[in-house]
């Protein structure tokens, strides 16, 4: 999948003028790539459009104008793009109550090892992740994962961590979107 290039990133004023249209398209792409597992886990598989959108939003929110800073955002978010045979995703652990969030993020230190993408042949593919997002006593509520799938789109996403056992089948549309992302890599 081609990486986001500097030429695709608008200045924040021009982006603000076009934001509604760009955002609508990006939200549609995200909806096809979002998988909710259980009550608290949202997997958002990234592609060129979702990453470009994130960079545009960061430039807008932070009013970034320095070329080096814009390039830093591009480089950072390009890391989430799928590569040959793999899919990248952001895992968002959503727990509203601060006390419950602190408790679960500490108790779930091994959670990442229990995550998987299920292939059609029944193989569970475990992700790799950015070790910087895992502290000594708790997880970060946002994790960046990579699933090495060998080119096969998953049919389900799941977790098998202690009492937290859940698996969600991907819709045909989700499978097609992820297959297209793998093919574009």
Tab-separated table of C-alpha atoms in Angstrom:
chain	number	residue	atom	x	y	z
A	1	UNK	CA	0.000	0.000	0.000
A	2	UNK	CA	1.468	3.355	-0.919
A	3	UNK	CA	2.485	5.533	1.979
A	4	UNK	CA	0.995	8.953	2.540
A	5	UNK	CA	3.141	11.578	0.829
A	6	UNK	CA	3.725	15.183	1.820
A	7	UNK	CA	1.982	16.336	-1.364
A	8	UNK	CA	-1.279	14.801	-0.064
A	9	UNK	CA	-1.303	16.862	3.117
A	10	UNK	CA	-3.100	20.174	2.843
A	11	UNK	CA	-2.316	23.185	4.978
A	12	UNK	CA	-4.750	23.358	7.874
A	13	UNK	CA	-6.721	26.295	6.454
A	14	UNK	CA	-7.321	24.605	3.085
A	15	UNK	CA	-8.080	21.333	4.869
A	16	UNK	CA	-10.608	23.080	7.103
A	17	UNK	CA	-12.411	24.282	3.951
A	18	UNK	CA	-12.577	20.703	2.582
A	19	UNK	CA	-12.831	18.882	5.903
A	20	UNK	CA	-16.491	17.842	5.723
A	21	UNK	CA	-16.035	15.980	2.441
A	22	UNK	CA	-12.682	14.422	3.403
A	23	UNK	CA	-14.009	13.441	6.821
A	24	UNK	CA	-17.129	11.785	5.401
A	25	UNK	CA	-15.033	9.611	3.111
A	26	UNK	CA	-12.561	8.764	5.896
A	27	UNK	CA	-15.378	7.825	8.293
A	28	UNK	CA	-16.816	5.490	5.680
A	29	UNK	CA	-13.393	3.842	5.300
A	30	UNK	CA	-13.029	3.588	9.085
A	31	UNK	CA	-16.503	2.091	9.509
A	32	UNK	CA	-15.546	-0.760	7.174
A	33	UNK	CA	-12.347	-1.373	9.132
A	34	UNK	CA	-13.616	-1.052	12.727
A	35	UNK	CA	-14.189	-4.257	14.673
A	36	UNK	CA	-15.648	-4.087	18.186
A	37	UNK	CA	-14.761	-7.016	20.437
A	38	UNK	CA	-16.473	-7.219	23.791
A	39	UNK	CA	-17.448	-4.082	25.616
A	40	UNK	CA	-14.081	-2.344	25.636
A	41	UNK	CA	-11.993	-3.232	22.572
A	42	UNK	CA	-12.187	-1.439	19.224
A	43	UNK	CA	-9.783	-2.561	16.497
A	44	UNK	CA	-9.394	0.007	13.719
A	45	UNK	CA	-7.514	-1.398	10.746
A	46	UNK	CA	-5.678	1.350	8.924
A	47	UNK	CA	-5.333	2.067	5.221
A	48	UNK	CA	-4.031	4.938	3.119
A	49	UNK	CA	-7.201	7.005	3.504
A	50	UNK	CA	-7.507	6.581	7.279
A	51	UNK	CA	-3.839	7.431	7.816
A	52	UNK	CA	-4.013	10.502	5.548
A	53	UNK	CA	-7.067	11.648	7.484
A	54	UNK	CA	-5.267	11.242	10.827
A	55	UNK	CA	-2.322	13.307	9.599
A	56	UNK	CA	-4.652	16.025	8.284
A	57	UNK	CA	-6.480	16.093	11.613
A	58	UNK	CA	-3.227	16.384	13.568
A	59	UNK	CA	-1.994	19.214	11.344
A	60	UNK	CA	-5.326	20.983	11.812
A	61	UNK	CA	-5.649	20.409	15.565
A	62	UNK	CA	-2.060	21.401	16.327
A	63	UNK	CA	-1.912	24.070	13.585
A	64	UNK	CA	1.335	22.547	12.371
A	65	UNK	CA	3.128	24.568	9.698
A	66	UNK	CA	6.801	23.578	9.951
A	67	UNK	CA	7.739	21.121	7.221
A	68	UNK	CA	9.788	18.963	9.585
A	69	UNK	CA	6.864	18.688	11.997
A	70	UNK	CA	4.426	17.792	9.207
A	71	UNK	CA	6.853	15.162	7.911
A	72	UNK	CA	7.189	13.757	11.427
A	73	UNK	CA	3.396	13.252	11.576
A	74	UNK	CA	3.432	11.596	8.153
A	75	UNK	CA	6.284	9.278	9.125
A	76	UNK	CA	4.655	8.379	12.439
A	77	UNK	CA	1.268	7.503	10.954
A	78	UNK	CA	2.723	5.733	7.909
A	79	UNK	CA	4.021	3.088	10.334
A	80	UNK	CA	0.405	1.907	10.728
A	81	UNK	CA	-0.123	1.193	7.049
A	82	UNK	CA	-0.366	-2.414	6.030
A	83	UNK	CA	2.637	-3.918	4.332
A	84	UNK	CA	3.099	-7.003	2.245
A	85	UNK	CA	1.089	-9.748	3.912
A	86	UNK	CA	0.225	-7.727	6.986
A	87	UNK	CA	-2.412	-5.424	8.413
A	88	UNK	CA	-1.812	-2.634	10.890
A	89	UNK	CA	-4.411	-1.467	13.336
A	90	UNK	CA	-5.000	0.796	16.277
A	91	UNK	CA	-6.531	-0.909	19.289
A	92	UNK	CA	-8.576	1.453	21.398
A	93	UNK	CA	-9.398	0.265	24.902
A	94	UNK	CA	-12.453	2.276	25.852
A	95	UNK	CA	-13.373	2.406	29.527
A	96	UNK	CA	-15.235	5.545	30.584
A	97	UNK	CA	-14.878	5.384	34.364
A	98	UNK	CA	-11.346	6.508	35.371
A	99	UNK	CA	-11.125	4.166	38.370
A	100	UNK	CA	-12.304	1.155	36.352
A	101	UNK	CA	-9.946	2.127	33.502
A	102	UNK	CA	-6.934	2.295	35.841
A	103	UNK	CA	-7.862	-1.056	37.392
A	104	UNK	CA	-8.391	-2.863	34.076
A	105	UNK	CA	-5.344	-1.429	32.320
A	106	UNK	CA	-3.254	-2.757	35.210
A	107	UNK	CA	-5.035	-6.126	35.361
A	108	UNK	CA	-4.821	-6.549	31.582
A	109	UNK	CA	-1.018	-6.383	31.299
A	110	UNK	CA	-0.988	-9.643	29.276
A	111	UNK	CA	-3.995	-8.750	27.124
A	112	UNK	CA	-2.027	-8.154	23.927
A	113	UNK	CA	-0.763	-11.730	23.950
A	114	UNK	CA	-4.387	-12.931	23.974
A	115	UNK	CA	-5.466	-10.992	20.884
A	116	UNK	CA	-5.747	-12.700	17.508
A	117	UNK	CA	-6.961	-12.495	13.940
A	118	UNK	CA	-8.623	-15.694	12.778
A	119	UNK	CA	-7.891	-16.871	9.248
A	120	UNK	CA	-10.371	-18.918	7.187
A	121	UNK	CA	-8.344	-22.092	7.798
A	122	UNK	CA	-8.742	-21.688	11.585
A	123	UNK	CA	-5.239	-20.340	12.210
A	124	UNK	CA	-5.008	-17.718	14.930
A	125	UNK	CA	-2.492	-15.001	14.088
A	126	UNK	CA	-1.195	-13.108	17.111
A	127	UNK	CA	-0.147	-9.475	16.660
A	128	UNK	CA	3.113	-7.745	17.321
A	129	UNK	CA	2.959	-4.366	19.043
A	130	UNK	CA	4.935	-1.338	20.040
A	131	UNK	CA	6.566	-2.211	23.370
A	132	UNK	CA	6.662	1.494	24.270
A	133	UNK	CA	2.874	1.342	24.735
A	134	UNK	CA	3.187	-1.200	27.551
A	135	UNK	CA	4.362	0.173	30.869
A	136	UNK	CA	5.686	-1.685	33.883
A	137	UNK	CA	2.360	-1.658	35.685
A	138	UNK	CA	-0.295	-0.931	33.058
A	139	UNK	CA	-1.180	-0.822	29.377
A	140	UNK	CA	-1.784	2.324	27.426
A	141	UNK	CA	-5.415	2.632	26.344
A	142	UNK	CA	-4.228	2.963	22.724
A	143	UNK	CA	-2.129	0.195	21.178
A	144	UNK	CA	-0.659	-0.147	17.704
A	145	UNK	CA	-0.751	-3.710	16.406
A	146	UNK	CA	0.506	-5.525	13.329
A	147	UNK	CA	-0.965	-8.830	12.164
A	148	UNK	CA	1.286	-10.826	9.799
A	149	UNK	CA	-1.392	-12.599	7.771
A	150	UNK	CA	0.533	-13.765	4.727
A	151	UNK	CA	-1.940	-12.046	2.440
A	152	UNK	CA	-5.123	-13.698	3.765
A	153	UNK	CA	-7.744	-11.351	5.182
A	154	UNK	CA	-9.028	-12.474	8.578
A	155	UNK	CA	-12.543	-13.781	9.036
A	156	UNK	CA	-12.747	-12.858	12.737
A	157	UNK	CA	-10.975	-10.910	15.462
A	158	UNK	CA	-10.833	-12.236	18.983
A	159	UNK	CA	-9.361	-12.286	22.447
A	160	UNK	CA	-8.584	-15.206	24.733
A	161	UNK	CA	-7.164	-13.678	27.887
A	162	UNK	CA	-8.211	-15.226	31.184
A	163	UNK	CA	-11.936	-14.682	31.648
A	164	UNK	CA	-11.993	-12.321	28.667
A	165	UNK	CA	-13.040	-14.663	25.868
A	166	UNK	CA	-14.717	-13.182	22.827
A	167	UNK	CA	-14.594	-13.433	19.054
A	168	UNK	CA	-16.359	-11.340	16.424
A	169	UNK	CA	-16.848	-12.520	12.858
A	170	UNK	CA	-16.059	-9.923	10.230
A	171	UNK	CA	-18.825	-9.022	7.821
A	172	UNK	CA	-18.374	-9.721	4.124
A	173	UNK	CA	-17.812	-5.987	3.584
A	174	UNK	CA	-15.115	-5.875	6.295
A	175	UNK	CA	-13.364	-8.919	4.845
A	176	UNK	CA	-13.465	-7.382	1.364
A	177	UNK	CA	-12.037	-4.068	2.632
A	178	UNK	CA	-9.181	-5.809	4.453
A	179	UNK	CA	-8.505	-8.084	1.464
A	180	UNK	CA	-8.290	-4.979	-0.741
A	181	UNK	CA	-5.861	-3.391	1.713
A	182	UNK	CA	-3.682	-6.503	1.689
A	183	UNK	CA	-3.774	-6.614	-2.117
A	184	UNK	CA	-2.728	-2.949	-2.315
A	185	UNK	CA	0.315	-3.534	-0.116
